[in-house]
Amino acid sequence: MRKIKIAYGGYVILLTVPILLCVFPLKSTLAAKQGLEVWVQGVVPSLFPFTVLSRLLVSSVNINRIPAVRYMAGVLGLSPAGMGVVATSMLSGYPTGARLTASLKDEGYISADEAEDIACASSFCSPAFAISYVAGGLLGNSLYSIPMLISHYVSMLLYIILFVKKDRKNTVLDNSIIPIKRGPLGKRLLDAVNYGCTSTLAVGGYIVLFYVFCTLIRVEGCPLFNNVILAVSEISMGARAVSELPVELGIKISVLTACISWGGACVIMQSTGFMLASGISCRKFIWAKIMQAFLAGTLAYVICLIFI
């Protein structure tokens, strides 16, 4: 019964949005233009180069065979393949972790049980996005990304230590080293550029879509409600809204850290899409994102109280 109600709610949204687009065509068009401006001016310069370079690195280096990665896998109770996904996602950002987790589960490198935990433990914001767009672009100083990223990564480490299972008997650690096929450098670079283009365009599409949706449901005279909707819905819009709040810097950095750790409904929809396609439950993933956002925001505030 609960699933039926949720499905009906989704159908209502799918029917309501096109109607609103027809009723408010000018408003939706302007919102789409604003979303494109945010994407072109802020997201593309910070996201595209780093996505290409991180993809090239991943395709050139077998992260699972790096001694430090294998050591951390043993310490944290993960398989080398799972730890490789975590390390790769730390470089590439959303939704790389969910996509790689689904792929490894389908290919049998990790168990279905571990896949749930790896999807939660490998959900990271791109460091380039935090450094270039959030700290450098919105706050005017890229050094403000230091407390953000420290809190972002430490909160995930705490989650892994506290909530990831350590006693899996069905995870074959010795056979979970993922082989990679290195082609010529030119081919790897071409693949990396194609991947960067596809990923950046996909992010742009989500930004425009959510920008239009949030604009259509905006309530005049309720800035708090509108900002909360932006922060919950899409990471770049939410970060921009938070950066414009008239609050002290420590609180602003704390809330921004919570926003990039949460990722927004946009990121969660992308991630859960990969997971559901591979039969991975998403319930634990949603709670992990909420927990990570709370822990990261709290840690960032404490760091700002001490150092800023």
PDB file of C-alpha atoms in Angstrom:
ATOM      1  CA  MET A   1       0.000   0.000   0.000  1.00  0.00           C
ATOM      2  CA  ARG A   2       2.834   2.378   0.870  1.00  0.00           C
ATOM      3  CA  LYS A   3       4.536   1.720  -2.485  1.00  0.00           C
ATOM      4  CA  ILE A   4       1.276   2.425  -4.292  1.00  0.00           C
ATOM      5  CA  LYS A   5       0.892   5.763  -2.488  1.00  0.00           C
ATOM      6  CA  ILE A   6       4.463   6.738  -3.343  1.00  0.00           C
ATOM      7  CA  ALA A   7       3.895   5.804  -6.972  1.00  0.00           C
ATOM      8  CA  TYR A   8       0.726   7.899  -7.116  1.00  0.00           C
ATOM      9  CA  GLY A   9       2.636  10.823  -5.643  1.00  0.00           C
ATOM     10  CA  GLY A  10       5.221  10.518  -8.404  1.00  0.00           C
ATOM     11  CA  TYR A  11       2.505  10.433 -11.068  1.00  0.00           C
ATOM     12  CA  VAL A  12       0.907  13.555  -9.605  1.00  0.00           C
ATOM     13  CA  ILE A  13       4.234  15.406  -9.850  1.00  0.00           C
ATOM     14  CA  LEU A  14       4.796  14.204 -13.419  1.00  0.00           C
ATOM     15  CA  LEU A  15       1.365  15.468 -14.416  1.00  0.00           C
ATOM     16  CA  THR A  16       1.563  18.729 -12.461  1.00  0.00           C
ATOM     17  CA  VAL A  17       4.907  19.985 -13.781  1.00  0.00           C
ATOM     18  CA  PRO A  18       3.939  19.958 -17.509  1.00  0.00           C
ATOM     19  CA  ILE A  19       0.724  21.782 -16.620  1.00  0.00           C
ATOM     20  CA  LEU A  20       2.699  24.445 -14.746  1.00  0.00           C
ATOM     21  CA  LEU A  21       5.047  24.785 -17.722  1.00  0.00           C
ATOM     22  CA  CYS A  22       2.059  25.521 -19.953  1.00  0.00           C
ATOM     23  CA  VAL A  23       0.460  27.906 -17.476  1.00  0.00           C
ATOM     24  CA  PHE A  24       3.697  29.832 -16.781  1.00  0.00           C
ATOM     25  CA  PRO A  25       5.724  29.590 -20.013  1.00  0.00           C
ATOM     26  CA  LEU A  26       7.643  32.859 -19.545  1.00  0.00           C
ATOM     27  CA  LYS A  27       8.525  32.083 -15.945  1.00  0.00           C
ATOM     28  CA  SER A  28       9.780  28.597 -16.810  1.00  0.00           C
ATOM     29  CA  THR A  29      11.791  29.903 -19.778  1.00  0.00           C
ATOM     30  CA  LEU A  30      13.535  32.503 -17.643  1.00  0.00           C
ATOM     31  CA  ALA A  31      14.240  29.862 -15.002  1.00  0.00           C
ATOM     32  CA  ALA A  32      15.786  27.588 -17.630  1.00  0.00           C
ATOM     33  CA  LYS A  33      18.021  30.459 -18.802  1.00  0.00           C
ATOM     34  CA  GLN A  34      19.130  31.116 -15.232  1.00  0.00           C
ATOM     35  CA  GLY A  35      19.919  27.437 -14.780  1.00  0.00           C
ATOM     36  CA  LEU A  36      21.998  27.456 -17.957  1.00  0.00           C
ATOM     37  CA  GLU A  37      23.895  30.539 -16.752  1.00  0.00           C
ATOM     38  CA  VAL A  38      24.714  28.837 -13.445  1.00  0.00           C
ATOM     39  CA  TRP A  39      25.894  25.750 -15.313  1.00  0.00           C
ATOM     40  CA  VAL A  40      28.006  27.592 -17.905  1.00  0.00           C
ATOM     41  CA  GLN A  41      29.547  30.184 -15.590  1.00  0.00           C
ATOM     42  CA  GLY A  42      30.109  28.138 -12.470  1.00  0.00           C
ATOM     43  CA  VAL A  43      29.828  24.393 -12.969  1.00  0.00           C
ATOM     44  CA  VAL A  44      31.476  23.764 -16.353  1.00  0.00           C
ATOM     45  CA  PRO A  45      34.789  25.571 -15.595  1.00  0.00           C
ATOM     46  CA  SER A  46      35.189  23.779 -12.260  1.00  0.00           C
ATOM     47  CA  LEU A  47      33.757  20.363 -13.129  1.00  0.00           C
ATOM     48  CA  PHE A  48      34.776  19.532 -16.699  1.00  0.00           C
ATOM     49  CA  PRO A  49      38.614  19.701 -16.466  1.00  0.00           C
ATOM     50  CA  PHE A  50      38.714  17.778 -13.192  1.00  0.00           C
ATOM     51  CA  THR A  51      36.286  15.145 -14.486  1.00  0.00           C
ATOM     52  CA  VAL A  52      38.453  14.537 -17.543  1.00  0.00           C
ATOM     53  CA  LEU A  53      41.686  14.334 -15.536  1.00  0.00           C
ATOM     54  CA  SER A  54      40.226  12.080 -12.837  1.00  0.00           C
ATOM     55  CA  ARG A  55      38.767   9.776 -15.498  1.00  0.00           C
ATOM     56  CA  LEU A  56      42.154   9.614 -17.218  1.00  0.00           C
ATOM     57  CA  LEU A  57      43.794   8.775 -13.894  1.00  0.00           C
ATOM     58  CA  VAL A  58      41.283   6.036 -13.106  1.00  0.00           C
ATOM     59  CA  SER A  59      41.719   4.480 -16.547  1.00  0.00           C
ATOM     60  CA  SER A  60      45.512   4.565 -16.239  1.00  0.00           C
ATOM     61  CA  VAL A  61      46.074   3.404 -12.657  1.00  0.00           C
ATOM     62  CA  ASN A  62      44.646   0.293 -11.019  1.00  0.00           C
ATOM     63  CA  ILE A  63      43.618   1.949  -7.773  1.00  0.00           C
ATOM     64  CA  ASN A  64      42.771  -1.410  -6.195  1.00  0.00           C
ATOM     65  CA  ARG A  65      46.429  -2.479  -6.369  1.00  0.00           C
ATOM     66  CA  ILE A  66      47.835   0.607  -4.637  1.00  0.00           C
ATOM     67  CA  PRO A  67      49.273  -0.598  -1.285  1.00  0.00           C
ATOM     68  CA  ALA A  68      47.733   2.274   0.669  1.00  0.00           C
ATOM     69  CA  VAL A  69      44.280   1.495  -0.766  1.00  0.00           C
ATOM     70  CA  ARG A  70      44.618  -2.208   0.083  1.00  0.00           C
ATOM     71  CA  TYR A  71      45.812  -1.338   3.586  1.00  0.00           C
ATOM     72  CA  MET A  72      42.840   0.991   4.174  1.00  0.00           C
ATOM     73  CA  ALA A  73      40.528  -1.716   2.839  1.00  0.00           C
ATOM     74  CA  GLY A  74      41.759  -4.055   5.558  1.00  0.00           C
ATOM     75  CA  VAL A  75      41.538  -1.409   8.274  1.00  0.00           C
ATOM     76  CA  LEU A  76      37.984  -0.375   7.341  1.00  0.00           C
ATOM     77  CA  GLY A  77      36.717  -3.882   6.661  1.00  0.00           C
ATOM     78  CA  LEU A  78      36.100  -3.391   2.941  1.00  0.00           C
ATOM     79  CA  SER A  79      37.199  -5.487   0.008  1.00  0.00           C
ATOM     80  CA  PRO A  80      39.964  -3.989  -2.180  1.00  0.00           C
ATOM     81  CA  ALA A  81      37.382  -3.531  -4.944  1.00  0.00           C
ATOM     82  CA  GLY A  82      35.060  -1.659  -2.600  1.00  0.00           C
ATOM     83  CA  MET A  83      37.874   0.503  -1.262  1.00  0.00           C
ATOM     84  CA  GLY A  84      38.882   1.222  -4.854  1.00  0.00           C
ATOM     85  CA  VAL A  85      35.394   2.570  -5.507  1.00  0.00           C
ATOM     86  CA  VAL A  86      35.615   4.779  -2.419  1.00  0.00           C
ATOM     87  CA  ALA A  87      39.008   6.169  -3.481  1.00  0.00           C
ATOM     88  CA  THR A  88      37.846   6.761  -7.054  1.00  0.00           C
ATOM     89  CA  SER A  89      34.696   8.538  -5.916  1.00  0.00           C
ATOM     90  CA  MET A  90      36.740  10.840  -3.684  1.00  0.00           C
ATOM     91  CA  LEU A  91      38.446  12.088  -6.845  1.00  0.00           C
ATOM     92  CA  SER A  92      35.537  12.071  -9.268  1.00  0.00           C
ATOM     93  CA  GLY A  93      32.545  13.036  -7.123  1.00  0.00           C
ATOM     94  CA  TYR A  94      28.846  12.290  -7.607  1.00  0.00           C
ATOM     95  CA  PRO A  95      27.504   9.898  -8.888  1.00  0.00           C
ATOM     96  CA  THR A  96      30.668   7.909  -9.661  1.00  0.00           C
ATOM     97  CA  GLY A  97      30.452   5.804  -6.502  1.00  0.00           C
ATOM     98  CA  ALA A  98      26.939   4.539  -7.200  1.00  0.00           C
ATOM     99  CA  ARG A  99      27.720   3.852 -10.861  1.00  0.00           C
ATOM    100  CA  LEU A 100      30.895   1.868 -10.083  1.00  0.00           C
ATOM    101  CA  THR A 101      29.218   0.018  -7.219  1.00  0.00           C
ATOM    102  CA  ALA A 102      26.392  -1.108  -9.486  1.00  0.00           C
ATOM    103  CA  SER A 103      28.897  -2.228 -12.119  1.00  0.00           C
ATOM    104  CA  LEU A 104      30.985  -4.243  -9.625  1.00  0.00           C
ATOM    105  CA  LYS A 105      27.904  -5.873  -8.160  1.00  0.00           C
ATOM    106  CA  ASP A 106      26.678  -6.895 -11.625  1.00  0.00           C
ATOM    107  CA  GLU A 107      30.094  -8.327 -12.490  1.00  0.00           C
ATOM    108  CA  GLY A 108      30.392 -10.247  -9.211  1.00  0.00           C
ATOM    109  CA  TYR A 109      33.372  -8.426  -7.718  1.00  0.00           C
ATOM    110  CA  ILE A 110      31.406  -7.499  -4.597  1.00  0.00           C
ATOM    111  CA  SER A 111      28.430  -9.127  -2.927  1.00  0.00           C
ATOM    112  CA  ALA A 112      24.937  -7.648  -2.876  1.00  0.00           C
ATOM    113  CA  ASP A 113      25.340  -7.082   0.867  1.00  0.00           C
ATOM    114  CA  GLU A 114      28.572  -5.129   0.449  1.00  0.00           C
ATOM    115  CA  ALA A 115      27.170  -3.185  -2.512  1.00  0.00           C
ATOM    116  CA  GLU A 116      24.692  -1.428  -0.217  1.00  0.00           C
ATOM    117  CA  ASP A 117      27.474  -0.280   2.091  1.00  0.00           C
ATOM    118  CA  ILE A 118      29.875   0.675  -0.706  1.00  0.00           C
ATOM    119  CA  ALA A 119      27.209   2.828  -2.378  1.00  0.00           C
ATOM    120  CA  CYS A 120      26.780   4.692   0.919  1.00  0.00           C
ATOM    121  CA  ALA A 121      30.508   4.950   1.641  1.00  0.00           C
ATOM    122  CA  SER A 122      31.466   6.200  -1.835  1.00  0.00           C
ATOM    123  CA  SER A 123      29.077   9.125  -2.176  1.00  0.00           C
ATOM    124  CA  PHE A 124      31.381  12.160  -2.330  1.00  0.00           C
ATOM    125  CA  CYS A 125      31.193  15.661  -3.737  1.00  0.00           C
ATOM    126  CA  SER A 126      33.869  16.460  -6.303  1.00  0.00           C
ATOM    127  CA  PRO A 127      36.738  18.334  -4.594  1.00  0.00           C
ATOM    128  CA  ALA A 128      37.026  20.529  -7.689  1.00  0.00           C
ATOM    129  CA  PHE A 129      33.404  21.603  -7.236  1.00  0.00           C
ATOM    130  CA  ALA A 130      33.972  22.461  -3.566  1.00  0.00           C
ATOM    131  CA  ILE A 131      37.245  24.286  -4.227  1.00  0.00           C
ATOM    132  CA  SER A 132      36.472  26.149  -7.458  1.00  0.00           C
ATOM    133  CA  TYR A 133      32.720  26.710  -7.467  1.00  0.00           C
ATOM    134  CA  VAL A 134      31.629  26.790  -3.821  1.00  0.00           C
ATOM    135  CA  ALA A 135      34.633  28.244  -1.982  1.00  0.00           C
ATOM    136  CA  GLY A 136      36.366  30.150  -4.766  1.00  0.00           C
ATOM    137  CA  GLY A 137      33.376  31.246  -6.831  1.00  0.00           C
ATOM    138  CA  LEU A 138      30.643  31.771  -4.239  1.00  0.00           C
ATOM    139  CA  LEU A 139      32.640  32.682  -1.116  1.00  0.00           C
ATOM    140  CA  GLY A 140      35.530  34.368  -2.921  1.00  0.00           C
ATOM    141  CA  ASN A 141      38.317  32.371  -1.257  1.00  0.00           C
ATOM    142  CA  SER A 142      39.243  28.814  -2.225  1.00  0.00           C
ATOM    143  CA  LEU A 143      40.881  28.279   1.200  1.00  0.00           C
ATOM    144  CA  TYR A 144      37.401  28.070   2.709  1.00  0.00           C
ATOM    145  CA  SER A 145      37.140  24.680   1.003  1.00  0.00           C
ATOM    146  CA  ILE A 146      39.614  23.243   3.536  1.00  0.00           C
ATOM    147  CA  PRO A 147      37.134  22.936   6.446  1.00  0.00           C
ATOM    148  CA  MET A 148      34.459  21.838   3.981  1.00  0.00           C
ATOM    149  CA  LEU A 149      36.475  18.968   2.507  1.00  0.00           C
ATOM    150  CA  ILE A 150      37.978  17.884   5.836  1.00  0.00           C
ATOM    151  CA  SER A 151      34.503  17.660   7.361  1.00  0.00           C
ATOM    152  CA  HIS A 152      33.106  16.035   4.229  1.00  0.00           C
ATOM    153  CA  TYR A 153      35.671  13.219   4.239  1.00  0.00           C
ATOM    154  CA  VAL A 154      35.867  12.756   8.012  1.00  0.00           C
ATOM    155  CA  SER A 155      32.093  12.429   8.263  1.00  0.00           C
ATOM    156  CA  MET A 156      32.183   9.602   5.725  1.00  0.00           C
ATOM    157  CA  LEU A 157      35.068   7.950   7.577  1.00  0.00           C
ATOM    158  CA  LEU A 158      33.008   8.054  10.772  1.00  0.00           C
ATOM    159  CA  TYR A 159      30.066   6.529   8.919  1.00  0.00           C
ATOM    160  CA  ILE A 160      32.230   3.675   7.611  1.00  0.00           C
ATOM    161  CA  ILE A 161      33.687   2.979  11.058  1.00  0.00           C
ATOM    162  CA  LEU A 162      30.327   3.047  12.825  1.00  0.00           C
ATOM    163  CA  PHE A 163      27.901   1.531  10.340  1.00  0.00           C
ATOM    164  CA  VAL A 164      29.660  -0.512   7.645  1.00  0.00           C
ATOM    165  CA  LYS A 165      29.647  -4.233   8.351  1.00  0.00           C
ATOM    166  CA  LYS A 166      33.052  -5.752   9.071  1.00  0.00           C
ATOM    167  CA  ASP A 167      32.264  -9.491   9.215  1.00  0.00           C
ATOM    168  CA  ARG A 168      31.087 -10.432   5.732  1.00  0.00           C
ATOM    169  CA  LYS A 169      31.720 -14.091   4.951  1.00  0.00           C
ATOM    170  CA  ASN A 170      30.430 -13.863   1.389  1.00  0.00           C
ATOM    171  CA  THR A 171      32.926 -11.237   0.226  1.00  0.00           C
ATOM    172  CA  VAL A 172      35.896 -12.869  -1.502  1.00  0.00           C
ATOM    173  CA  LEU A 173      38.681 -10.425  -0.717  1.00  0.00           C
ATOM    174  CA  ASP A 174      41.416 -12.199  -2.668  1.00  0.00           C
ATOM    175  CA  ASN A 175      39.428 -12.205  -5.910  1.00  0.00           C
ATOM    176  CA  SER A 176      38.147  -8.640  -5.719  1.00  0.00           C
ATOM    177  CA  ILE A 177      40.989  -6.926  -7.576  1.00  0.00           C
ATOM    178  CA  ILE A 178      39.500  -5.287 -10.646  1.00  0.00           C
ATOM    179  CA  PRO A 179      41.700  -5.601 -13.733  1.00  0.00           C
ATOM    180  CA  ILE A 180      41.856  -2.605 -16.041  1.00  0.00           C
ATOM    181  CA  LYS A 181      42.710  -2.635 -19.721  1.00  0.00           C
ATOM    182  CA  ARG A 182      45.044   0.198 -20.595  1.00  0.00           C
ATOM    183  CA  GLY A 183      44.823   1.278 -24.198  1.00  0.00           C
ATOM    184  CA  PRO A 184      46.991   3.884 -25.928  1.00  0.00           C
ATOM    185  CA  LEU A 185      47.238   7.218 -24.146  1.00  0.00           C
ATOM    186  CA  GLY A 186      45.438   8.995 -26.993  1.00  0.00           C
ATOM    187  CA  LYS A 187      42.510   6.582 -26.763  1.00  0.00           C
ATOM    188  CA  ARG A 188      42.322   6.946 -22.975  1.00  0.00           C
ATOM    189  CA  LEU A 189      42.379  10.736 -23.303  1.00  0.00           C
ATOM    190  CA  LEU A 190      39.612  10.642 -25.921  1.00  0.00           C
ATOM    191  CA  ASP A 191      37.495   8.410 -23.691  1.00  0.00           C
ATOM    192  CA  ALA A 192      38.132  10.738 -20.742  1.00  0.00           C
ATOM    193  CA  VAL A 193      37.066  13.807 -22.742  1.00  0.00           C
ATOM    194  CA  ASN A 194      33.934  12.024 -23.978  1.00  0.00           C
ATOM    195  CA  TYR A 195      33.122  10.982 -20.429  1.00  0.00           C
ATOM    196  CA  GLY A 196      33.705  14.532 -19.186  1.00  0.00           C
ATOM    197  CA  CYS A 197      31.419  15.960 -21.856  1.00  0.00           C
ATOM    198  CA  THR A 198      28.665  13.439 -21.143  1.00  0.00           C
ATOM    199  CA  SER A 199      28.868  13.880 -17.383  1.00  0.00           C
ATOM    200  CA  THR A 200      28.977  17.685 -17.548  1.00  0.00           C
ATOM    201  CA  LEU A 201      26.042  17.813 -19.965  1.00  0.00           C
ATOM    202  CA  ALA A 202      24.046  15.481 -17.735  1.00  0.00           C
ATOM    203  CA  VAL A 203      24.714  17.709 -14.734  1.00  0.00           C
ATOM    204  CA  GLY A 204      23.628  20.724 -16.790  1.00  0.00           C
ATOM    205  CA  GLY A 205      20.402  19.003 -17.736  1.00  0.00           C
ATOM    206  CA  TYR A 206      19.599  18.214 -14.127  1.00  0.00           C
ATOM    207  CA  ILE A 207      20.419  21.780 -13.055  1.00  0.00           C
ATOM    208  CA  VAL A 208      18.090  23.296 -15.656  1.00  0.00           C
ATOM    209  CA  LEU A 209      15.322  20.823 -14.855  1.00  0.00           C
ATOM    210  CA  PHE A 210      15.474  21.413 -11.111  1.00  0.00           C
ATOM    211  CA  TYR A 211      15.908  25.163 -11.580  1.00  0.00           C
ATOM    212  CA  VAL A 212      12.633  25.263 -13.508  1.00  0.00           C
ATOM    213  CA  PHE A 213      10.872  23.041 -10.991  1.00  0.00           C
ATOM    214  CA  CYS A 214      12.040  25.071  -7.973  1.00  0.00           C
ATOM    215  CA  THR A 215      11.056  28.320  -9.683  1.00  0.00           C
ATOM    216  CA  LEU A 216       7.565  27.054 -10.445  1.00  0.00           C
ATOM    217  CA  ILE A 217       6.930  26.058  -6.825  1.00  0.00           C
ATOM    218  CA  ARG A 218       8.571  29.187  -5.396  1.00  0.00           C
ATOM    219  CA  VAL A 219       6.400  30.947  -2.816  1.00  0.00           C
ATOM    220  CA  GLU A 220       6.595  34.737  -2.959  1.00  0.00           C
ATOM    221  CA  GLY A 221       7.438  36.357   0.364  1.00  0.00           C
ATOM    222  CA  CYS A 222       8.852  33.129   1.866  1.00  0.00           C
ATOM    223  CA  PRO A 223      12.611  33.262   1.251  1.00  0.00           C
ATOM    224  CA  LEU A 224      13.346  30.647   3.926  1.00  0.00           C
ATOM    225  CA  PHE A 225      11.045  28.100   2.270  1.00  0.00           C
ATOM    226  CA  ASN A 226      12.502  28.853  -1.162  1.00  0.00           C
ATOM    227  CA  ASN A 227      16.107  28.514   0.036  1.00  0.00           C
ATOM    228  CA  VAL A 228      15.364  25.228   1.791  1.00  0.00           C
ATOM    229  CA  ILE A 229      13.807  23.858  -1.392  1.00  0.00           C
ATOM    230  CA  LEU A 230      16.870  24.911  -3.397  1.00  0.00           C
ATOM    231  CA  ALA A 231      19.294  23.389  -0.891  1.00  0.00           C
ATOM    232  CA  VAL A 232      17.403  20.106  -0.749  1.00  0.00           C
ATOM    233  CA  SER A 233      16.840  19.863  -4.503  1.00  0.00           C
ATOM    234  CA  GLU A 234      20.089  20.669  -6.340  1.00  0.00           C
ATOM    235  CA  ILE A 235      23.623  21.159  -5.053  1.00  0.00           C
ATOM    236  CA  SER A 236      24.774  24.106  -7.186  1.00  0.00           C
ATOM    237  CA  MET A 237      21.540  26.079  -6.730  1.00  0.00           C
ATOM    238  CA  GLY A 238      21.463  25.286  -3.025  1.00  0.00           C
ATOM    239  CA  ALA A 239      25.078  26.367  -2.577  1.00  0.00           C
ATOM    240  CA  ARG A 240      24.419  29.659  -4.333  1.00  0.00           C
ATOM    241  CA  ALA A 241      21.332  30.330  -2.199  1.00  0.00           C
ATOM    242  CA  VAL A 242      23.243  29.573   1.020  1.00  0.00           C
ATOM    243  CA  SER A 243      26.204  31.742  -0.004  1.00  0.00           C
ATOM    244  CA  GLU A 244      23.864  34.739  -0.294  1.00  0.00           C
ATOM    245  CA  LEU A 245      22.414  34.373   3.216  1.00  0.00           C
ATOM    246  CA  PRO A 246      23.162  37.269   5.619  1.00  0.00           C
ATOM    247  CA  VAL A 247      24.799  35.092   8.281  1.00  0.00           C
ATOM    248  CA  GLU A 248      28.296  34.844   9.757  1.00  0.00           C
ATOM    249  CA  LEU A 249      30.969  33.017   7.777  1.00  0.00           C
ATOM    250  CA  GLY A 250      31.237  30.013  10.111  1.00  0.00           C
ATOM    251  CA  ILE A 251      27.523  29.246   9.843  1.00  0.00           C
ATOM    252  CA  LYS A 252      27.615  29.766   6.088  1.00  0.00           C
ATOM    253  CA  ILE A 253      30.531  27.328   5.647  1.00  0.00           C
ATOM    254  CA  SER A 254      28.800  24.819   7.921  1.00  0.00           C
ATOM    255  CA  VAL A 255      25.554  24.902   5.951  1.00  0.00           C
ATOM    256  CA  LEU A 256      27.437  24.772   2.637  1.00  0.00           C
ATOM    257  CA  THR A 257      29.305  21.705   3.867  1.00  0.00           C
ATOM    258  CA  ALA A 258      26.016  20.049   4.775  1.00  0.00           C
ATOM    259  CA  CYS A 259      24.671  20.913   1.309  1.00  0.00           C
ATOM    260  CA  ILE A 260      27.582  19.397  -0.619  1.00  0.00           C
ATOM    261  CA  SER A 261      27.485  16.315   1.625  1.00  0.00           C
ATOM    262  CA  TRP A 262      23.759  15.870   1.065  1.00  0.00           C
ATOM    263  CA  GLY A 263      24.168  16.421  -2.678  1.00  0.00           C
ATOM    264  CA  GLY A 264      20.528  17.260  -3.286  1.00  0.00           C
ATOM    265  CA  ALA A 265      17.611  15.298  -4.716  1.00  0.00           C
ATOM    266  CA  CYS A 266      19.215  15.701  -8.135  1.00  0.00           C
ATOM    267  CA  VAL A 267      22.341  13.736  -7.154  1.00  0.00           C
ATOM    268  CA  ILE A 268      20.351  11.202  -5.159  1.00  0.00           C
ATOM    269  CA  MET A 269      18.099  10.496  -8.142  1.00  0.00           C
ATOM    270  CA  GLN A 270      21.134   9.901 -10.335  1.00  0.00           C
ATOM    271  CA  SER A 271      22.780   7.617  -7.760  1.00  0.00           C
ATOM    272  CA  THR A 272      19.699   5.590  -6.888  1.00  0.00           C
ATOM    273  CA  GLY A 273      18.994   5.140 -10.590  1.00  0.00           C
ATOM    274  CA  PHE A 274      22.246   3.159 -10.949  1.00  0.00           C
ATOM    275  CA  MET A 275      21.573   1.254  -7.727  1.00  0.00           C
ATOM    276  CA  LEU A 276      18.004   0.235  -8.498  1.00  0.00           C
ATOM    277  CA  ALA A 277      18.995  -0.938 -11.970  1.00  0.00           C
ATOM    278  CA  SER A 278      21.376  -3.424 -10.310  1.00  0.00           C
ATOM    279  CA  GLY A 279      18.971  -4.493  -7.588  1.00  0.00           C
ATOM    280  CA  ILE A 280      20.689  -2.583  -4.775  1.00  0.00           C
ATOM    281  CA  SER A 281      18.435  -1.316  -1.990  1.00  0.00           C
ATOM    282  CA  CYS A 282      18.422   2.479  -1.588  1.00  0.00           C
ATOM    283  CA  ARG A 283      16.949   2.777   1.900  1.00  0.00           C
ATOM    284  CA  LYS A 284      20.327   2.688   3.661  1.00  0.00           C
ATOM    285  CA  PHE A 285      21.737   5.117   1.084  1.00  0.00           C
ATOM    286  CA  ILE A 286      19.172   7.827   1.857  1.00  0.00           C
ATOM    287  CA  TRP A 287      19.786   7.600   5.605  1.00  0.00           C
ATOM    288  CA  ALA A 288      23.545   7.644   5.020  1.00  0.00           C
ATOM    289  CA  LYS A 289      23.271  10.897   3.059  1.00  0.00           C
ATOM    290  CA  ILE A 290      21.200  12.521   5.803  1.00  0.00           C
ATOM    291  CA  MET A 291      23.677  11.364   8.436  1.00  0.00           C
ATOM    292  CA  GLN A 292      26.696  12.498   6.428  1.00  0.00           C
ATOM    293  CA  ALA A 293      25.169  15.945   5.893  1.00  0.00           C
ATOM    294  CA  PHE A 294      24.495  16.354   9.629  1.00  0.00           C
ATOM    295  CA  LEU A 295      27.954  15.124  10.692  1.00  0.00           C
ATOM    296  CA  ALA A 296      29.801  17.145   8.050  1.00  0.00           C
ATOM    297  CA  GLY A 297      27.932  20.361   8.821  1.00  0.00           C
ATOM    298  CA  THR A 298      28.563  19.966  12.551  1.00  0.00           C
ATOM    299  CA  LEU A 299      32.265  19.219  12.080  1.00  0.00           C
ATOM    300  CA  ALA A 300      32.680  22.178   9.731  1.00  0.00           C
ATOM    301  CA  TYR A 301      31.128  24.527  12.266  1.00  0.00           C
ATOM    302  CA  VAL A 302      33.443  23.273  15.010  1.00  0.00           C
ATOM    303  CA  ILE A 303      36.484  23.741  12.753  1.00  0.00           C
ATOM    304  CA  CYS A 304      35.356  27.272  11.859  1.00  0.00           C
ATOM    305  CA  LEU A 305      34.898  28.137  15.545  1.00  0.00           C
ATOM    306  CA  ILE A 306      38.491  27.090  16.220  1.00  0.00           C
ATOM    307  CA  PHE A 307      40.338  28.404  13.171  1.00  0.00           C
ATOM    308  CA  ILE A 308      38.234  31.132  11.530  1.00  0.00           C
TER     309      ILE A 308
END
